[in-house]
């Protein structure tokens, strides 16, 4: 029997004390081990477990004090188990709960529409989340839900097919001309980048190769090898291929092959697939032949400098904090309502003619050759697509997710709606289908958006005087007596969705969590929350790491796992021999330590060693740059492509991640410092990382003999 003054902590394990015992009756299938369940029962149980875990970790980040009353939490656990047979219903209610607290956090008003959860649980939760930061944290539970199941994936494909095969409303030629004039005016004020890299940066899947098989780059190399067998191209490259030296002729063959096929090949059928995403939803993607994406990649890179210079456009994969802070500062002394727009299936509803008009205006301003117009029309026009069930259709509207042109098209059409509605000089930020702005006439903006084909998700769009949301980040404002914004504050929360739904960890689970932590850039106070969230999310791995005295709280660059400790800091492990190895690596030039860290990442060091052993004697220091991250340099990537061509398209191999029992053995060949020079546990790791990069970098040519492409100047007659 527990004391009346007892304090409790919720466990992330659903069937653990103090919540669940007593809720699940004796003999219930829910108490049976996973191995004794059918596949359907196993999926239901796993889903409910992950939803409960997402709730507990989100709640712990929002409310850090122990609990004296947990009966409502037990009722919620019982509700989850009772509805285990309907995961879609559970996910919908949890998403409604997330939006409920998001609206409450940014508007300061409790929404009237509530999720269909137990009443006592909702009241208990409201009592523990009293401030906007806590409510904003609870809104993160929507993205913390597990990835979609097959039912959601199938439904996403059905919805996509229904939308893209339905004819849009009548296309207005005057609207198309206005879009063309708008984009032409914008492009005339900017110039395209003169020479850009053609190679795909991401290892995405292509029509013939999965990402693990080499993806788009391998398909391009395979197509180009046919030309490399011809005497005209092979002459003068044999020696380069033997030593793996990057050569411009390698890239030229690949680019010419891709551009020729992109111009002439029209007989292809695209493959449609749905990818499960965190938040129990799926994203529909279209997979193109690699050669069809190459001109689009080049166009995007020539467009990118102009777009990145715009203060209203957030292009980065991770939201640009500086631009968002600038938007917040511009919001001061402004009147109007804060609009946080949400679109339904943003790219699927766009009429083909409007998307083509946007790019025709850009090409008009930049003097593009005729074949680029034809390429854009084919990429943004009707497409033949094949679904996983074998059904082939021709689209009547929509631009396909998977082409490099889709994101800038979406942003420019969004910008057109803002300017045309009379809010050109109002503070606003655009990130694809996300928009936040301070508008005097929100309805005029919504009307223009509908006119150009977008569908506004009215149930998720927020219009408020006191706050807004952009790219999953909330902010609140205070207004003066003139109803103008006097102060703006970004709400502090932790995006735990990425923690609970980690990508496939090539370098092991512990370091995968560390990579997620390294992207956050939080203060020490925020790192204390991160420590608690990581500990609760992966309790077994956490305990094993502590038991083996692994460098759990050491930064990734120093061979650690990158977790913050309980105080939110990074410290070296108590193992003296490992600290001696780190000390030597940070005080002597040596590649053994960096090679060991690369091995921890699950990446073979074979090509890395092969590259570093090449002779660059002909390259002077005046034409080189000193870098620690050699693998990200253009010269390294060019050498990798030459290596792939020589090896018949095979890419750099990955290796299994190092097991925890062999973690320290990975550094066995590294030299150690003497006892008196061993770094202390509390040593400032930022200084160690700086010294490591200074001592263990390499001079890499910054003008490699690789091909830079300008579609508007060099390739008219390709």
PDB file of C-alpha atoms in Angstrom, residues 129-324:
ATOM      1  CA  UNK A 129       0.680  22.014 -18.574  1.00  0.00           C
ATOM      2  CA  UNK A 130       0.154  25.559 -17.397  1.00  0.00           C
ATOM      3  CA  UNK A 131       2.427  27.631 -19.665  1.00  0.00           C
ATOM      4  CA  UNK A 132       2.805  28.172 -23.426  1.00  0.00           C
ATOM      5  CA  UNK A 133       6.206  26.441 -23.537  1.00  0.00           C
ATOM      6  CA  UNK A 134       4.804  23.340 -21.845  1.00  0.00           C
ATOM      7  CA  UNK A 135       1.805  23.286 -24.174  1.00  0.00           C
ATOM      8  CA  UNK A 136       4.040  23.725 -27.198  1.00  0.00           C
ATOM      9  CA  UNK A 137       6.086  20.764 -25.995  1.00  0.00           C
ATOM     10  CA  UNK A 138       2.971  18.593 -25.722  1.00  0.00           C
ATOM     11  CA  UNK A 139       2.067  19.547 -29.303  1.00  0.00           C
ATOM     12  CA  UNK A 140       5.173  17.635 -30.401  1.00  0.00           C
ATOM     13  CA  UNK A 141       3.433  14.348 -29.646  1.00  0.00           C
ATOM     14  CA  UNK A 142       1.837  14.384 -33.094  1.00  0.00           C
ATOM     15  CA  UNK A 143       5.227  14.013 -34.817  1.00  0.00           C
ATOM     16  CA  UNK A 144       6.435  11.582 -32.134  1.00  0.00           C
ATOM     17  CA  UNK A 145       3.913   8.913 -33.119  1.00  0.00           C
ATOM     18  CA  UNK A 146       5.344   5.832 -34.868  1.00  0.00           C
ATOM     19  CA  UNK A 147       5.663   5.549 -38.615  1.00  0.00           C
ATOM     20  CA  UNK A 148       2.646   4.621 -40.711  1.00  0.00           C
ATOM     21  CA  UNK A 149       1.471   1.050 -41.122  1.00  0.00           C
ATOM     22  CA  UNK A 150       0.543  -0.590 -44.410  1.00  0.00           C
ATOM     23  CA  UNK A 151      -3.080   0.528 -44.137  1.00  0.00           C
ATOM     24  CA  UNK A 152      -2.056   4.199 -44.036  1.00  0.00           C
ATOM     25  CA  UNK A 153       0.393   3.653 -46.906  1.00  0.00           C
ATOM     26  CA  UNK A 154      -2.287   2.073 -49.076  1.00  0.00           C
ATOM     27  CA  UNK A 155      -4.749   4.853 -48.271  1.00  0.00           C
ATOM     28  CA  UNK A 156      -2.157   7.502 -49.179  1.00  0.00           C
ATOM     29  CA  UNK A 157      -1.691   5.880 -52.592  1.00  0.00           C
ATOM     30  CA  UNK A 158      -5.456   5.723 -53.147  1.00  0.00           C
ATOM     31  CA  UNK A 159      -5.866   9.400 -52.224  1.00  0.00           C
ATOM     32  CA  UNK A 160      -2.970  10.398 -54.474  1.00  0.00           C
ATOM     33  CA  UNK A 161      -4.435   8.550 -57.435  1.00  0.00           C
ATOM     34  CA  UNK A 162      -7.855  10.110 -56.869  1.00  0.00           C
ATOM     35  CA  UNK A 163      -6.433  13.644 -56.745  1.00  0.00           C
ATOM     36  CA  UNK A 164      -4.012  13.542 -59.690  1.00  0.00           C
ATOM     37  CA  UNK A 165      -6.488  11.820 -62.023  1.00  0.00           C
ATOM     38  CA  UNK A 166      -9.273  14.304 -61.265  1.00  0.00           C
ATOM     39  CA  UNK A 167      -9.417  17.249 -63.630  1.00  0.00           C
ATOM     40  CA  UNK A 168      -8.790  20.635 -61.983  1.00  0.00           C
ATOM     41  CA  UNK A 169     -11.192  23.484 -62.278  1.00  0.00           C
ATOM     42  CA  UNK A 170     -10.962  25.523 -65.465  1.00  0.00           C
ATOM     43  CA  UNK A 171      -7.489  26.980 -65.925  1.00  0.00           C
ATOM     44  CA  UNK A 172      -7.537  30.745 -66.312  1.00  0.00           C
ATOM     45  CA  UNK A 173      -5.121  31.920 -69.005  1.00  0.00           C
ATOM     46  CA  UNK A 174      -4.864  35.358 -67.410  1.00  0.00           C
ATOM     47  CA  UNK A 175      -3.772  33.734 -64.120  1.00  0.00           C
ATOM     48  CA  UNK A 176      -1.157  31.688 -65.988  1.00  0.00           C
ATOM     49  CA  UNK A 177       0.138  34.849 -67.685  1.00  0.00           C
ATOM     50  CA  UNK A 178       0.240  36.645 -64.336  1.00  0.00           C
ATOM     51  CA  UNK A 179       2.298  33.801 -62.830  1.00  0.00           C
ATOM     52  CA  UNK A 180       4.667  33.937 -65.794  1.00  0.00           C
ATOM     53  CA  UNK A 181       5.080  37.711 -65.512  1.00  0.00           C
ATOM     54  CA  UNK A 182       5.635  37.432 -61.752  1.00  0.00           C
ATOM     55  CA  UNK A 183       8.390  34.828 -62.016  1.00  0.00           C
ATOM     56  CA  UNK A 184       9.980  36.679 -64.946  1.00  0.00           C
ATOM     57  CA  UNK A 185      10.110  39.901 -62.931  1.00  0.00           C
ATOM     58  CA  UNK A 186      11.646  38.061 -59.996  1.00  0.00           C
ATOM     59  CA  UNK A 187      14.211  36.231 -62.133  1.00  0.00           C
ATOM     60  CA  UNK A 188      15.146  39.425 -64.020  1.00  0.00           C
ATOM     61  CA  UNK A 189      16.325  40.923 -60.743  1.00  0.00           C
ATOM     62  CA  UNK A 190      18.651  37.944 -60.204  1.00  0.00           C
ATOM     63  CA  UNK A 191      21.101  35.974 -62.276  1.00  0.00           C
ATOM     64  CA  UNK A 192      21.672  32.215 -62.368  1.00  0.00           C
ATOM     65  CA  UNK A 193      24.859  30.750 -60.970  1.00  0.00           C
ATOM     66  CA  UNK A 194      27.360  30.462 -63.822  1.00  0.00           C
ATOM     67  CA  UNK A 195      28.801  27.014 -63.145  1.00  0.00           C
ATOM     68  CA  UNK A 196      27.445  24.405 -60.754  1.00  0.00           C
ATOM     69  CA  UNK A 197      28.067  20.781 -59.935  1.00  0.00           C
ATOM     70  CA  UNK A 198      25.875  18.267 -61.713  1.00  0.00           C
ATOM     71  CA  UNK A 199      26.279  15.285 -59.370  1.00  0.00           C
ATOM     72  CA  UNK A 200      23.397  14.322 -57.064  1.00  0.00           C
ATOM     73  CA  UNK A 201      24.304  15.098 -53.459  1.00  0.00           C
ATOM     74  CA  UNK A 202      21.902  12.679 -51.844  1.00  0.00           C
ATOM     75  CA  UNK A 203      22.100   8.918 -52.218  1.00  0.00           C
ATOM     76  CA  UNK A 204      18.449   8.654 -53.249  1.00  0.00           C
ATOM     77  CA  UNK A 205      16.891   5.665 -54.951  1.00  0.00           C
ATOM     78  CA  UNK A 206      16.522   5.689 -58.724  1.00  0.00           C
ATOM     79  CA  UNK A 207      14.272   3.769 -61.077  1.00  0.00           C
ATOM     80  CA  UNK A 208      16.707   0.839 -61.344  1.00  0.00           C
ATOM     81  CA  UNK A 209      18.776   0.997 -58.136  1.00  0.00           C
ATOM     82  CA  UNK A 210      17.834   1.346 -54.487  1.00  0.00           C
ATOM     83  CA  UNK A 211      19.701   3.772 -52.241  1.00  0.00           C
ATOM     84  CA  UNK A 212      21.720   0.919 -50.710  1.00  0.00           C
ATOM     85  CA  UNK A 213      22.763  -0.222 -54.204  1.00  0.00           C
ATOM     86  CA  UNK A 214      24.126   3.193 -55.172  1.00  0.00           C
ATOM     87  CA  UNK A 215      20.942   4.992 -56.191  1.00  0.00           C
ATOM     88  CA  UNK A 216      20.945   7.754 -58.790  1.00  0.00           C
ATOM     89  CA  UNK A 217      24.712   8.095 -59.110  1.00  0.00           C
ATOM     90  CA  UNK A 218      25.158   4.419 -59.882  1.00  0.00           C
ATOM     91  CA  UNK A 219      22.464   4.555 -62.566  1.00  0.00           C
ATOM     92  CA  UNK A 220      24.121   7.567 -64.204  1.00  0.00           C
ATOM     93  CA  UNK A 221      27.511   5.859 -64.145  1.00  0.00           C
ATOM     94  CA  UNK A 222      26.024   2.691 -65.619  1.00  0.00           C
ATOM     95  CA  UNK A 223      24.534   4.655 -68.516  1.00  0.00           C
ATOM     96  CA  UNK A 224      27.802   6.498 -69.121  1.00  0.00           C
ATOM     97  CA  UNK A 225      29.998   3.393 -69.204  1.00  0.00           C
ATOM     98  CA  UNK A 226      28.567   2.525 -72.609  1.00  0.00           C
ATOM     99  CA  UNK A 227      30.139   5.688 -74.028  1.00  0.00           C
ATOM    100  CA  UNK A 228      33.369   5.122 -72.110  1.00  0.00           C
ATOM    101  CA  UNK A 229      33.953   1.963 -74.131  1.00  0.00           C
ATOM    102  CA  UNK A 230      34.181   4.036 -77.314  1.00  0.00           C
ATOM    103  CA  UNK A 231      37.664   5.041 -78.452  1.00  0.00           C
ATOM    104  CA  UNK A 232      36.944   8.768 -78.600  1.00  0.00           C
ATOM    105  CA  UNK A 233      36.134   8.898 -74.912  1.00  0.00           C
ATOM    106  CA  UNK A 234      38.408   6.190 -73.584  1.00  0.00           C
ATOM    107  CA  UNK A 235      41.531   7.735 -75.064  1.00  0.00           C
ATOM    108  CA  UNK A 236      43.503   9.568 -72.431  1.00  0.00           C
ATOM    109  CA  UNK A 237      41.451   8.289 -69.497  1.00  0.00           C
ATOM    110  CA  UNK A 238      42.934   4.832 -68.972  1.00  0.00           C
ATOM    111  CA  UNK A 239      45.664   6.059 -66.662  1.00  0.00           C
ATOM    112  CA  UNK A 240      43.214   8.221 -64.709  1.00  0.00           C
ATOM    113  CA  UNK A 241      40.883   5.276 -64.226  1.00  0.00           C
ATOM    114  CA  UNK A 242      43.704   3.052 -63.034  1.00  0.00           C
ATOM    115  CA  UNK A 243      44.677   5.358 -60.185  1.00  0.00           C
ATOM    116  CA  UNK A 244      41.200   6.739 -59.584  1.00  0.00           C
ATOM    117  CA  UNK A 245      42.251  10.310 -60.375  1.00  0.00           C
ATOM    118  CA  UNK A 246      39.222  12.552 -60.988  1.00  0.00           C
ATOM    119  CA  UNK A 247      39.063  13.800 -64.540  1.00  0.00           C
ATOM    120  CA  UNK A 248      36.734  16.246 -66.278  1.00  0.00           C
ATOM    121  CA  UNK A 249      36.175  13.800 -69.100  1.00  0.00           C
ATOM    122  CA  UNK A 250      34.542  11.321 -66.696  1.00  0.00           C
ATOM    123  CA  UNK A 251      31.968  13.889 -65.644  1.00  0.00           C
ATOM    124  CA  UNK A 252      31.480  15.122 -69.199  1.00  0.00           C
ATOM    125  CA  UNK A 253      30.571  11.648 -70.398  1.00  0.00           C
ATOM    126  CA  UNK A 254      28.073  11.183 -67.569  1.00  0.00           C
ATOM    127  CA  UNK A 255      26.479  14.614 -68.084  1.00  0.00           C
ATOM    128  CA  UNK A 256      26.289  14.327 -71.868  1.00  0.00           C
ATOM    129  CA  UNK A 257      24.700  10.904 -71.599  1.00  0.00           C
ATOM    130  CA  UNK A 258      22.120  12.139 -69.094  1.00  0.00           C
ATOM    131  CA  UNK A 259      21.247  15.319 -71.015  1.00  0.00           C
ATOM    132  CA  UNK A 260      20.946  13.506 -74.327  1.00  0.00           C
ATOM    133  CA  UNK A 261      18.580  10.937 -72.851  1.00  0.00           C
ATOM    134  CA  UNK A 262      16.592  13.610 -70.990  1.00  0.00           C
ATOM    135  CA  UNK A 263      16.017  15.431 -74.297  1.00  0.00           C
ATOM    136  CA  UNK A 264      15.121  12.464 -76.450  1.00  0.00           C
ATOM    137  CA  UNK A 265      13.592   9.824 -74.203  1.00  0.00           C
ATOM    138  CA  UNK A 266       9.849  10.285 -73.728  1.00  0.00           C
ATOM    139  CA  UNK A 267       8.833   6.647 -73.499  1.00  0.00           C
ATOM    140  CA  UNK A 268       9.123   6.007 -69.767  1.00  0.00           C
ATOM    141  CA  UNK A 269       6.672   5.265 -66.974  1.00  0.00           C
ATOM    142  CA  UNK A 270       7.330   6.651 -63.501  1.00  0.00           C
ATOM    143  CA  UNK A 271       7.089   4.485 -60.423  1.00  0.00           C
ATOM    144  CA  UNK A 272       4.977   5.729 -57.504  1.00  0.00           C
ATOM    145  CA  UNK A 273       5.676   4.668 -53.944  1.00  0.00           C
ATOM    146  CA  UNK A 274       4.541   5.737 -50.485  1.00  0.00           C
ATOM    147  CA  UNK A 275       7.163   6.180 -47.772  1.00  0.00           C
ATOM    148  CA  UNK A 276       6.091   5.844 -44.112  1.00  0.00           C
ATOM    149  CA  UNK A 277       6.953   8.875 -41.996  1.00  0.00           C
ATOM    150  CA  UNK A 278       6.938   9.691 -38.318  1.00  0.00           C
ATOM    151  CA  UNK A 279       3.616  10.935 -37.066  1.00  0.00           C
ATOM    152  CA  UNK A 280       1.757   7.875 -38.421  1.00  0.00           C
ATOM    153  CA  UNK A 281       1.501   9.221 -41.946  1.00  0.00           C
ATOM    154  CA  UNK A 282       2.900   8.444 -45.382  1.00  0.00           C
ATOM    155  CA  UNK A 283       4.396  10.587 -48.135  1.00  0.00           C
ATOM    156  CA  UNK A 284       3.837   9.676 -51.781  1.00  0.00           C
ATOM    157  CA  UNK A 285       6.952   9.973 -53.953  1.00  0.00           C
ATOM    158  CA  UNK A 286       7.523   9.505 -57.660  1.00  0.00           C
ATOM    159  CA  UNK A 287      10.725   7.800 -58.782  1.00  0.00           C
ATOM    160  CA  UNK A 288      12.191   9.087 -62.050  1.00  0.00           C
ATOM    161  CA  UNK A 289      14.975   7.695 -64.200  1.00  0.00           C
ATOM    162  CA  UNK A 290      18.207   9.266 -62.970  1.00  0.00           C
ATOM    163  CA  UNK A 291      18.912  10.972 -66.304  1.00  0.00           C
ATOM    164  CA  UNK A 292      15.569  12.835 -66.154  1.00  0.00           C
ATOM    165  CA  UNK A 293      16.534  14.420 -62.829  1.00  0.00           C
ATOM    166  CA  UNK A 294      19.999  15.598 -63.887  1.00  0.00           C
ATOM    167  CA  UNK A 295      18.861  18.751 -65.796  1.00  0.00           C
ATOM    168  CA  UNK A 296      16.508  19.540 -62.910  1.00  0.00           C
ATOM    169  CA  UNK A 297      19.354  19.248 -60.395  1.00  0.00           C
ATOM    170  CA  UNK A 298      21.452  21.645 -62.450  1.00  0.00           C
ATOM    171  CA  UNK A 299      18.560  24.103 -62.842  1.00  0.00           C
ATOM    172  CA  UNK A 300      17.915  24.022 -59.102  1.00  0.00           C
ATOM    173  CA  UNK A 301      21.555  24.704 -58.262  1.00  0.00           C
ATOM    174  CA  UNK A 302      21.709  27.593 -60.709  1.00  0.00           C
ATOM    175  CA  UNK A 303      18.552  28.972 -59.107  1.00  0.00           C
ATOM    176  CA  UNK A 304      19.592  28.330 -55.516  1.00  0.00           C
ATOM    177  CA  UNK A 305      21.838  31.377 -54.849  1.00  0.00           C
ATOM    178  CA  UNK A 306      19.058  33.731 -55.935  1.00  0.00           C
ATOM    179  CA  UNK A 307      16.495  31.954 -53.784  1.00  0.00           C
ATOM    180  CA  UNK A 308      18.733  31.738 -50.718  1.00  0.00           C
ATOM    181  CA  UNK A 309      19.337  35.479 -50.847  1.00  0.00           C
ATOM    182  CA  UNK A 310      15.620  36.131 -50.390  1.00  0.00           C
ATOM    183  CA  UNK A 311      14.742  36.872 -46.747  1.00  0.00           C
ATOM    184  CA  UNK A 312      11.288  35.324 -47.148  1.00  0.00           C
ATOM    185  CA  UNK A 313      12.434  31.905 -48.370  1.00  0.00           C
ATOM    186  CA  UNK A 314      13.625  29.170 -46.017  1.00  0.00           C
ATOM    187  CA  UNK A 315      15.359  26.654 -48.261  1.00  0.00           C
ATOM    188  CA  UNK A 316      17.522  24.653 -45.875  1.00  0.00           C
ATOM    189  CA  UNK A 317      16.653  21.092 -44.885  1.00  0.00           C
ATOM    190  CA  UNK A 318      16.857  22.219 -41.278  1.00  0.00           C
ATOM    191  CA  UNK A 319      14.877  25.401 -40.707  1.00  0.00           C
ATOM    192  CA  UNK A 320      17.077  28.492 -41.027  1.00  0.00           C
ATOM    193  CA  UNK A 321      17.094  29.954 -37.518  1.00  0.00           C
ATOM    194  CA  UNK A 322      18.696  33.243 -38.592  1.00  0.00           C
ATOM    195  CA  UNK A 323      15.980  33.958 -41.159  1.00  0.00           C
ATOM    196  CA  UNK A 324      13.265  33.046 -38.692  1.00  0.00           C
TER     197      UNK A 324
END
